Amino acid sequence: MDIVTEHTDEITQVKVPLPFPLRWVNAYLVRGSLGYTVIDPGLHTPDAEALWLQVLQERGIGFEHIEQIVLTHHHPDHYGMAGWFQERTGAPVLLSETGYAQVQLLWGPEQPMSERLLTLFARHGFPEAGLAEMTKHMVSFVDLVSPQPQVTLLREGPVRLGNRVYEAIETPGHAAGHLVFYDAEAEVIFCGDHVLPQISPNVSFLPQVEENPLGEYLRSLQEIGRLQVKMAYPGHREPWAGFGARTEELVRHHHERLALMEDQLSAPLSAYEVCRATFGDRLSVHQMRFALSETIAHLILLEAEGRIQQVDPAAELVHYVAISR
């Protein structure tokens, strides 16, 4: 596997290691006359530090040559190294306003999102015996995103990456405030985790963030799929052509998943039970966090479409059942 790939004179892909099944996250160096833009520098680990030092040294890039760090979204495998880079370069870190709000919820002084998620999971049937391990797992990410950078808010509209002007487009679903960067002239897109080849991006429900994240994701896929794209640079796996076709595949995938879950609810089940029926019962705590959050996102959309309902909305433990037609 090539760790570093120069796709054009301006765009270099760097595979930053991850201690997860995904194995790596794609960062990108975009060269311009004023220096380099780093897109999504990766999770902060010793291995990631060592890789970046090697990559920069081999290419004769000093920290003073880093112009800016630009983030598609706030997830730790993309955001985590931003503060490390900023400490060494003094460069601004650009992130959407909604993404920065998520940073505060997840890794701010009180980490309120951790408690909200644990409460949500308990209501949806996650075993009480597993809550302590889930808490430990969520707290463990604080070190992987430290030090925290000073963030410059990035809004939709023109943004310069290297020598070219891209359009920052908000694409909700995988992450609140997720941005893709599209160059209409070159027909190139940095799509973060919104659209991935071969694998389906996780779409999680987070309490008090988005009411219907899967609904937003499907709408966004249909809109973004209309763009003319010759080459897409994703957050995971390899850059690829066929971006529009992939957005259609992802829409079909989620409609199939919705139908599967609706069929499972011929009798009342909790979201945790639906999750195990859909994703299996051999998930790590890391995988379960995302699988259960995604299951809840699907059930919320099914309920919004009038296909399922809660058995007793006032009950302490939530169960869903399909509505007979």
mmCIF file of C-alpha atoms in Angstrom:
data_model
loop_
_atom_site.group_PDB
_atom_site.id
_atom_site.type_symbol
_atom_site.label_atom_id
_atom_site.label_comp_id
_atom_site.label_asym_id
_atom_site.label_seq_id
_atom_site.Cartn_x
_atom_site.Cartn_y
_atom_site.Cartn_z
ATOM 1 C CA MET A 1 0.000 0.000 0.000
ATOM 2 C CA ASP A 2 1.338 3.416 -0.979
ATOM 3 C CA ILE A 3 1.220 5.746 2.020
ATOM 4 C CA VAL A 4 1.719 8.871 -0.090
ATOM 5 C CA THR A 5 0.332 9.347 -3.593
ATOM 6 C CA GLU A 6 0.774 12.423 -5.770
ATOM 7 C CA HIS A 7 -2.399 12.554 -7.847
ATOM 8 C CA THR A 8 -1.640 15.869 -9.572
ATOM 9 C CA ASP A 9 1.024 18.541 -9.373
ATOM 10 C CA GLU A 10 -1.094 20.172 -6.673
ATOM 11 C CA ILE A 11 -2.859 17.335 -4.798
ATOM 12 C CA THR A 12 -1.049 14.736 -2.666
ATOM 13 C CA GLN A 13 -2.888 12.045 -0.691
ATOM 14 C CA VAL A 14 -1.430 11.006 2.683
ATOM 15 C CA LYS A 15 -2.795 7.897 4.428
ATOM 16 C CA VAL A 16 -2.672 8.692 8.142
ATOM 17 C CA PRO A 17 -2.848 5.537 10.329
ATOM 18 C CA LEU A 18 -5.859 4.798 12.539
ATOM 19 C CA PRO A 19 -6.142 2.309 15.429
ATOM 20 C CA PHE A 20 -9.546 1.228 14.053
ATOM 21 C CA PRO A 21 -10.706 -1.297 11.442
ATOM 22 C CA LEU A 22 -10.674 1.460 8.791
ATOM 23 C CA ARG A 23 -6.835 1.433 9.174
ATOM 24 C CA TRP A 24 -6.220 4.887 7.738
ATOM 25 C CA VAL A 25 -7.820 8.236 6.978
ATOM 26 C CA ASN A 26 -6.968 10.292 3.934
ATOM 27 C CA ALA A 27 -5.355 13.660 4.472
ATOM 28 C CA TYR A 28 -4.481 15.842 1.528
ATOM 29 C CA LEU A 29 -1.692 18.313 0.877
ATOM 30 C CA VAL A 30 -2.754 20.942 -1.635
ATOM 31 C CA ARG A 31 0.171 22.952 -2.999
ATOM 32 C CA GLY A 32 -0.175 26.625 -3.866
ATOM 33 C CA SER A 33 2.045 29.619 -4.494
ATOM 34 C CA LEU A 34 1.580 30.767 -0.881
ATOM 35 C CA GLY A 35 2.283 27.375 0.672
ATOM 36 C CA TYR A 36 0.384 24.206 1.453
ATOM 37 C CA THR A 37 -3.159 23.570 2.618
ATOM 38 C CA VAL A 38 -3.590 20.463 4.788
ATOM 39 C CA ILE A 39 -7.064 18.937 4.512
ATOM 40 C CA ASP A 40 -8.163 16.651 7.389
ATOM 41 C CA PRO A 41 -4.771 15.886 9.012
ATOM 42 C CA GLY A 42 -5.935 12.780 10.926
ATOM 43 C CA LEU A 43 -6.252 11.389 14.448
ATOM 44 C CA HIS A 44 -3.611 12.554 16.931
ATOM 45 C CA THR A 45 -1.475 9.519 17.729
ATOM 46 C CA PRO A 46 2.309 8.991 17.941
ATOM 47 C CA ASP A 47 2.155 7.083 14.653
ATOM 48 C CA ALA A 48 0.396 9.995 12.956
ATOM 49 C CA GLU A 49 2.975 12.461 14.281
ATOM 50 C CA ALA A 50 5.833 10.290 13.023
ATOM 51 C CA LEU A 51 4.245 9.893 9.597
ATOM 52 C CA TRP A 52 3.670 13.603 9.129
ATOM 53 C CA LEU A 53 7.215 14.470 10.191
ATOM 54 C CA GLN A 54 8.534 11.939 7.667
ATOM 55 C CA VAL A 55 6.231 13.089 4.849
ATOM 56 C CA LEU A 56 7.070 16.755 5.320
ATOM 57 C CA GLN A 57 10.811 16.126 5.650
ATOM 58 C CA GLU A 58 10.979 13.932 2.547
ATOM 59 C CA ARG A 59 9.276 16.646 0.505
ATOM 60 C CA GLY A 60 11.256 19.534 1.914
ATOM 61 C CA ILE A 61 8.148 21.099 3.418
ATOM 62 C CA GLY A 62 8.832 23.059 6.585
ATOM 63 C CA PHE A 63 6.132 23.902 9.093
ATOM 64 C CA GLU A 64 6.506 27.504 7.934
ATOM 65 C CA HIS A 65 5.267 26.375 4.515
ATOM 66 C CA ILE A 66 1.873 25.261 5.880
ATOM 67 C CA GLU A 67 -0.597 28.003 4.994
ATOM 68 C CA GLN A 68 -3.799 26.612 6.541
ATOM 69 C CA ILE A 69 -5.463 23.492 7.928
ATOM 70 C CA VAL A 70 -8.940 22.936 6.489
ATOM 71 C CA LEU A 71 -11.421 20.415 7.898
ATOM 72 C CA THR A 72 -14.348 18.774 6.158
ATOM 73 C CA HIS A 73 -15.843 17.912 9.551
ATOM 74 C CA HIS A 74 -15.162 17.556 13.255
ATOM 75 C CA HIS A 75 -14.845 13.783 13.684
ATOM 76 C CA PRO A 76 -11.648 12.891 15.553
ATOM 77 C CA ASP A 77 -10.039 10.929 12.718
ATOM 78 C CA HIS A 78 -10.129 14.132 10.644
ATOM 79 C CA TYR A 79 -9.835 16.857 13.294
ATOM 80 C CA GLY A 80 -7.478 15.267 15.813
ATOM 81 C CA MET A 81 -4.113 16.476 14.443
ATOM 82 C CA ALA A 82 -5.312 20.026 13.750
ATOM 83 C CA GLY A 83 -4.082 21.436 17.060
ATOM 84 C CA TRP A 84 -0.716 19.688 16.700
ATOM 85 C CA PHE A 85 -0.262 21.292 13.280
ATOM 86 C CA GLN A 86 -1.380 24.694 14.507
ATOM 87 C CA GLU A 87 1.078 24.662 17.421
ATOM 88 C CA ARG A 88 3.954 24.078 14.996
ATOM 89 C CA THR A 89 2.845 26.241 12.080
ATOM 90 C CA GLY A 90 0.765 29.052 13.532
ATOM 91 C CA ALA A 91 -1.593 28.423 10.621
ATOM 92 C CA PRO A 92 -5.352 28.929 10.937
ATOM 93 C CA VAL A 93 -7.622 25.905 11.350
ATOM 94 C CA LEU A 94 -10.826 26.263 9.326
ATOM 95 C CA LEU A 95 -13.978 24.398 10.384
ATOM 96 C CA SER A 96 -17.690 25.062 9.924
ATOM 97 C CA GLU A 97 -19.549 26.822 12.718
ATOM 98 C CA THR A 98 -21.805 23.809 13.267
ATOM 99 C CA GLY A 99 -18.778 21.516 13.305
ATOM 100 C CA TYR A 100 -17.075 23.690 15.912
ATOM 101 C CA ALA A 101 -20.211 23.537 18.073
ATOM 102 C CA GLN A 102 -19.938 19.728 17.950
ATOM 103 C CA VAL A 103 -16.320 19.944 19.097
ATOM 104 C CA GLN A 104 -17.481 21.813 22.195
ATOM 105 C CA LEU A 105 -20.218 19.272 22.881
ATOM 106 C CA LEU A 106 -17.907 16.282 22.468
ATOM 107 C CA TRP A 107 -14.559 17.455 23.838
ATOM 108 C CA GLY A 108 -15.255 20.726 25.625
ATOM 109 C CA PRO A 109 -14.716 21.105 29.381
ATOM 110 C CA GLU A 110 -17.873 19.187 30.399
ATOM 111 C CA GLN A 111 -18.362 16.957 27.315
ATOM 112 C CA PRO A 112 -22.177 17.152 27.503
ATOM 113 C CA MET A 113 -22.689 14.976 24.420
ATOM 114 C CA SER A 114 -21.240 11.921 26.156
ATOM 115 C CA GLU A 115 -23.931 12.032 28.835
ATOM 116 C CA ARG A 116 -26.651 12.706 26.264
ATOM 117 C CA LEU A 117 -25.590 9.697 24.192
ATOM 118 C CA LEU A 118 -25.436 7.366 27.171
ATOM 119 C CA THR A 119 -28.931 8.445 28.228
ATOM 120 C CA LEU A 120 -30.172 7.940 24.664
ATOM 121 C CA PHE A 121 -28.619 4.480 24.396
ATOM 122 C CA ALA A 122 -30.112 3.393 27.727
ATOM 123 C CA ARG A 123 -33.593 4.503 26.603
ATOM 124 C CA HIS A 124 -33.198 2.480 23.429
ATOM 125 C CA GLY A 125 -32.268 -0.765 25.137
ATOM 126 C CA PHE A 126 -28.471 -0.706 25.415
ATOM 127 C CA PRO A 127 -27.577 -2.951 28.401
ATOM 128 C CA GLU A 128 -26.787 -1.110 31.617
ATOM 129 C CA ALA A 129 -23.780 -3.394 32.120
ATOM 130 C CA GLY A 130 -22.152 -1.947 29.004
ATOM 131 C CA LEU A 131 -22.591 1.738 29.842
ATOM 132 C CA ALA A 132 -19.365 2.008 31.856
ATOM 133 C CA GLU A 133 -17.298 0.614 28.973
ATOM 134 C CA MET A 134 -19.081 2.941 26.534
ATOM 135 C CA THR A 135 -18.303 5.913 28.798
ATOM 136 C CA LYS A 136 -14.623 4.968 28.941
ATOM 137 C CA HIS A 137 -14.551 4.608 25.167
ATOM 138 C CA MET A 138 -16.015 8.060 24.569
ATOM 139 C CA VAL A 139 -13.739 9.783 27.092
ATOM 140 C CA SER A 140 -10.697 8.157 25.455
ATOM 141 C CA PHE A 141 -11.063 10.382 22.403
ATOM 142 C CA VAL A 142 -10.171 13.556 24.298
ATOM 143 C CA ASP A 143 -6.448 12.748 24.152
ATOM 144 C CA LEU A 144 -6.750 11.898 20.453
ATOM 145 C CA VAL A 145 -7.959 15.416 19.581
ATOM 146 C CA SER A 146 -5.643 17.335 21.914
ATOM 147 C CA PRO A 147 -4.296 19.959 21.874
ATOM 148 C CA GLN A 148 -7.410 21.771 20.732
ATOM 149 C CA PRO A 149 -6.811 24.372 18.010
ATOM 150 C CA GLN A 150 -8.084 27.904 17.801
ATOM 151 C CA VAL A 151 -10.722 27.591 15.091
ATOM 152 C CA THR A 152 -11.511 30.041 12.310
ATOM 153 C CA LEU A 153 -15.115 29.545 11.235
ATOM 154 C CA LEU A 154 -15.612 28.447 7.641
ATOM 155 C CA ARG A 155 -18.904 29.160 5.903
ATOM 156 C CA GLU A 156 -20.458 27.969 2.679
ATOM 157 C CA GLY A 157 -19.110 29.728 -0.382
ATOM 158 C CA PRO A 158 -15.724 30.323 -2.004
ATOM 159 C CA VAL A 159 -12.618 28.976 -0.256
ATOM 160 C CA ARG A 160 -9.113 28.954 -1.683
ATOM 161 C CA LEU A 161 -7.249 25.642 -1.506
ATOM 162 C CA GLY A 162 -3.803 25.995 -3.012
ATOM 163 C CA ASN A 163 -4.102 28.188 -6.096
ATOM 164 C CA ARG A 164 -7.697 27.270 -6.918
ATOM 165 C CA VAL A 165 -10.992 28.539 -5.570
ATOM 166 C CA TYR A 166 -13.375 25.818 -4.456
ATOM 167 C CA GLU A 167 -16.961 26.104 -3.270
ATOM 168 C CA ALA A 168 -17.596 24.948 0.288
ATOM 169 C CA ILE A 169 -20.970 23.182 0.331
ATOM 170 C CA GLU A 170 -22.694 22.042 3.528
ATOM 171 C CA THR A 171 -23.603 18.361 3.322
ATOM 172 C CA PRO A 172 -25.365 17.180 6.509
ATOM 173 C CA GLY A 173 -25.935 13.577 7.519
ATOM 174 C CA HIS A 174 -22.635 11.920 8.327
ATOM 175 C CA ALA A 175 -21.666 14.857 10.524
ATOM 176 C CA ALA A 176 -23.460 18.055 11.446
ATOM 177 C CA GLY A 177 -21.760 20.912 9.629
ATOM 178 C CA HIS A 178 -19.913 18.623 7.208
ATOM 179 C CA LEU A 179 -18.492 20.497 4.213
ATOM 180 C CA VAL A 180 -17.341 19.288 0.820
ATOM 181 C CA PHE A 181 -15.088 21.396 -1.408
ATOM 182 C CA TYR A 182 -15.981 21.487 -5.103
ATOM 183 C CA ASP A 183 -14.023 22.921 -8.021
ATOM 184 C CA ALA A 184 -16.576 23.278 -10.817
ATOM 185 C CA GLU A 185 -13.983 24.195 -13.447
ATOM 186 C CA ALA A 186 -11.747 21.180 -12.787
ATOM 187 C CA GLU A 187 -14.732 18.973 -11.800
ATOM 188 C CA VAL A 188 -12.923 17.868 -8.642
ATOM 189 C CA ILE A 189 -14.385 17.406 -5.165
ATOM 190 C CA PHE A 190 -12.917 16.808 -1.723
ATOM 191 C CA CYS A 191 -15.885 14.954 -0.267
ATOM 192 C CA GLY A 192 -14.706 14.066 3.244
ATOM 193 C CA ASP A 193 -16.872 11.253 4.588
ATOM 194 C CA HIS A 194 -20.105 12.383 2.937
ATOM 195 C CA VAL A 195 -19.629 10.020 -0.011
ATOM 196 C CA LEU A 196 -17.192 7.102 0.185
ATOM 197 C CA PRO A 197 -16.343 4.401 -2.350
ATOM 198 C CA GLN A 198 -17.020 0.779 -1.367
ATOM 199 C CA ILE A 199 -18.219 1.577 2.176
ATOM 200 C CA SER A 200 -21.313 3.345 3.466
ATOM 201 C CA PRO A 201 -20.664 6.447 5.596
ATOM 202 C CA ASN A 202 -22.081 6.224 9.084
ATOM 203 C CA VAL A 203 -25.178 8.367 9.666
ATOM 204 C CA SER A 204 -25.744 8.735 13.396
ATOM 205 C CA PHE A 205 -28.456 10.385 15.445
ATOM 206 C CA LEU A 206 -27.073 12.716 18.108
ATOM 207 C CA PRO A 207 -29.587 14.150 20.589
ATOM 208 C CA GLN A 208 -30.319 17.871 20.281
ATOM 209 C CA VAL A 209 -28.204 18.204 17.123
ATOM 210 C CA GLU A 210 -30.207 17.066 14.074
ATOM 211 C CA GLU A 211 -33.798 15.867 14.321
ATOM 212 C CA ASN A 212 -33.647 13.603 11.269
ATOM 213 C CA PRO A 213 -30.033 13.103 10.131
ATOM 214 C CA LEU A 214 -30.766 10.281 7.681
ATOM 215 C CA GLY A 215 -33.487 12.317 5.991
ATOM 216 C CA GLU A 216 -31.034 15.221 5.678
ATOM 217 C CA TYR A 217 -28.352 12.872 4.362
ATOM 218 C CA LEU A 218 -30.560 11.413 1.636
ATOM 219 C CA ARG A 219 -31.656 14.877 0.499
ATOM 220 C CA SER A 220 -28.049 16.050 0.440
ATOM 221 C CA LEU A 221 -26.919 12.995 -1.551
ATOM 222 C CA GLN A 222 -29.526 13.689 -4.203
ATOM 223 C CA GLU A 223 -28.440 17.337 -4.464
ATOM 224 C CA ILE A 224 -24.682 16.730 -4.444
ATOM 225 C CA GLY A 225 -25.021 13.862 -6.899
ATOM 226 C CA ARG A 226 -26.025 16.347 -9.617
ATOM 227 C CA LEU A 227 -22.565 17.950 -9.611
ATOM 228 C CA GLN A 228 -20.261 17.214 -12.528
ATOM 229 C CA VAL A 229 -17.330 15.358 -10.935
ATOM 230 C CA LYS A 230 -14.408 13.735 -12.751
ATOM 231 C CA MET A 231 -12.412 12.893 -9.611
ATOM 232 C CA ALA A 232 -13.507 12.623 -5.982
ATOM 233 C CA TYR A 233 -11.058 12.687 -3.076
ATOM 234 C CA PRO A 234 -12.681 10.938 -0.076
ATOM 235 C CA GLY A 235 -11.826 10.675 3.606
ATOM 236 C CA HIS A 236 -11.427 6.880 3.385
ATOM 237 C CA ARG A 237 -10.430 4.419 0.655
ATOM 238 C CA GLU A 238 -8.997 5.645 -2.646
ATOM 239 C CA PRO A 239 -9.902 8.613 -4.849
ATOM 240 C CA TRP A 240 -12.246 7.531 -7.617
ATOM 241 C CA ALA A 241 -14.318 8.530 -10.616
ATOM 242 C CA GLY A 242 -18.033 7.783 -10.750
ATOM 243 C CA PHE A 243 -19.068 10.108 -7.920
ATOM 244 C CA GLY A 244 -22.644 10.615 -9.131
ATOM 245 C CA ALA A 245 -23.275 6.896 -9.526
ATOM 246 C CA ARG A 246 -21.993 6.309 -6.002
ATOM 247 C CA THR A 247 -24.449 8.828 -4.532
ATOM 248 C CA GLU A 248 -27.271 6.887 -6.202
ATOM 249 C CA GLU A 249 -25.935 3.602 -4.788
ATOM 250 C CA LEU A 250 -25.890 5.060 -1.279
ATOM 251 C CA VAL A 251 -29.476 6.299 -1.588
ATOM 252 C CA ARG A 252 -30.579 2.808 -2.687
ATOM 253 C CA HIS A 253 -28.602 1.207 0.141
ATOM 254 C CA HIS A 254 -30.359 3.254 2.791
ATOM 255 C CA HIS A 255 -33.810 2.644 1.325
ATOM 256 C CA GLU A 256 -33.061 -1.093 1.411
ATOM 257 C CA ARG A 257 -31.885 -0.785 5.017
ATOM 258 C CA LEU A 258 -35.056 1.115 5.931
ATOM 259 C CA ALA A 259 -37.200 -1.631 4.399
ATOM 260 C CA LEU A 260 -35.229 -4.314 6.257
ATOM 261 C CA MET A 261 -35.714 -2.604 9.608
ATOM 262 C CA GLU A 262 -39.399 -2.028 8.930
ATOM 263 C CA ASP A 263 -39.812 -5.758 8.255
ATOM 264 C CA GLN A 264 -38.006 -6.597 11.499
ATOM 265 C CA LEU A 265 -40.577 -4.566 13.421
ATOM 266 C CA SER A 266 -43.539 -6.832 12.772
ATOM 267 C CA ALA A 267 -43.328 -7.278 16.550
ATOM 268 C CA PRO A 268 -42.147 -4.605 19.024
ATOM 269 C CA LEU A 269 -38.375 -4.243 19.364
ATOM 270 C CA SER A 270 -35.990 -1.737 20.905
ATOM 271 C CA ALA A 271 -33.434 0.036 18.723
ATOM 272 C CA TYR A 272 -30.730 -2.075 20.366
ATOM 273 C CA GLU A 273 -32.541 -5.263 19.312
ATOM 274 C CA VAL A 274 -32.959 -3.952 15.764
ATOM 275 C CA CYS A 275 -29.278 -3.011 15.745
ATOM 276 C CA ARG A 276 -28.178 -6.525 16.724
ATOM 277 C CA ALA A 277 -30.523 -8.068 14.150
ATOM 278 C CA THR A 278 -29.096 -5.795 11.450
ATOM 279 C CA PHE A 279 -25.396 -5.531 12.293
ATOM 280 C CA GLY A 280 -24.820 -8.694 14.336
ATOM 281 C CA ASP A 281 -23.825 -9.269 17.954
ATOM 282 C CA ARG A 282 -20.027 -9.308 17.634
ATOM 283 C CA LEU A 283 -19.462 -5.569 17.519
ATOM 284 C CA SER A 284 -16.734 -3.865 19.522
ATOM 285 C CA VAL A 285 -17.800 -1.001 21.779
ATOM 286 C CA HIS A 286 -16.467 1.396 19.115
ATOM 287 C CA GLN A 287 -18.530 -0.278 16.396
ATOM 288 C CA MET A 288 -21.622 -0.552 18.605
ATOM 289 C CA ARG A 289 -21.617 3.173 19.307
ATOM 290 C CA PHE A 290 -21.943 3.955 15.614
ATOM 291 C CA ALA A 291 -24.188 1.020 14.721
ATOM 292 C CA LEU A 292 -26.730 1.869 17.427
ATOM 293 C CA SER A 293 -26.679 5.589 16.597
ATOM 294 C CA GLU A 294 -27.231 4.745 12.931
ATOM 295 C CA THR A 295 -30.050 2.334 13.768
ATOM 296 C CA ILE A 296 -31.793 5.072 15.745
ATOM 297 C CA ALA A 297 -31.364 7.450 12.776
ATOM 298 C CA HIS A 298 -33.107 4.928 10.513
ATOM 299 C CA LEU A 299 -35.936 4.375 12.983
ATOM 300 C CA ILE A 300 -36.471 8.129 13.321
ATOM 301 C CA LEU A 301 -36.884 8.424 9.548
ATOM 302 C CA LEU A 302 -39.244 5.433 9.429
ATOM 303 C CA GLU A 303 -41.335 7.035 12.170
ATOM 304 C CA ALA A 304 -41.332 10.397 10.356
ATOM 305 C CA GLU A 305 -42.579 8.632 7.216
ATOM 306 C CA GLY A 306 -45.417 6.993 9.164
ATOM 307 C CA ARG A 307 -44.097 3.471 8.645
ATOM 308 C CA ILE A 308 -43.417 2.624 12.309
ATOM 309 C CA GLN A 309 -44.464 4.026 15.668
ATOM 310 C CA GLN A 310 -43.395 3.911 19.284
ATOM 311 C CA VAL A 311 -45.404 1.394 21.278
ATOM 312 C CA ASP A 312 -45.650 3.751 24.259
ATOM 313 C CA PRO A 313 -43.977 7.174 23.853
ATOM 314 C CA ALA A 314 -44.152 7.711 27.618
ATOM 315 C CA ALA A 315 -42.356 4.469 28.477
ATOM 316 C CA GLU A 316 -38.885 4.565 29.997
ATOM 317 C CA LEU A 317 -37.660 2.005 27.444
ATOM 318 C CA VAL A 318 -38.517 2.820 23.817
ATOM 319 C CA HIS A 319 -39.929 0.086 21.588
ATOM 320 C CA TYR A 320 -40.992 0.461 17.972
ATOM 321 C CA VAL A 321 -43.469 -1.522 15.903
ATOM 322 C CA ALA A 322 -44.427 -1.387 12.237
ATOM 323 C CA ILE A 323 -47.761 0.200 11.363
ATOM 324 C CA SER A 324 -50.078 -2.268 9.664
ATOM 325 C CA ARG A 325 -51.116 -1.245 6.165
#
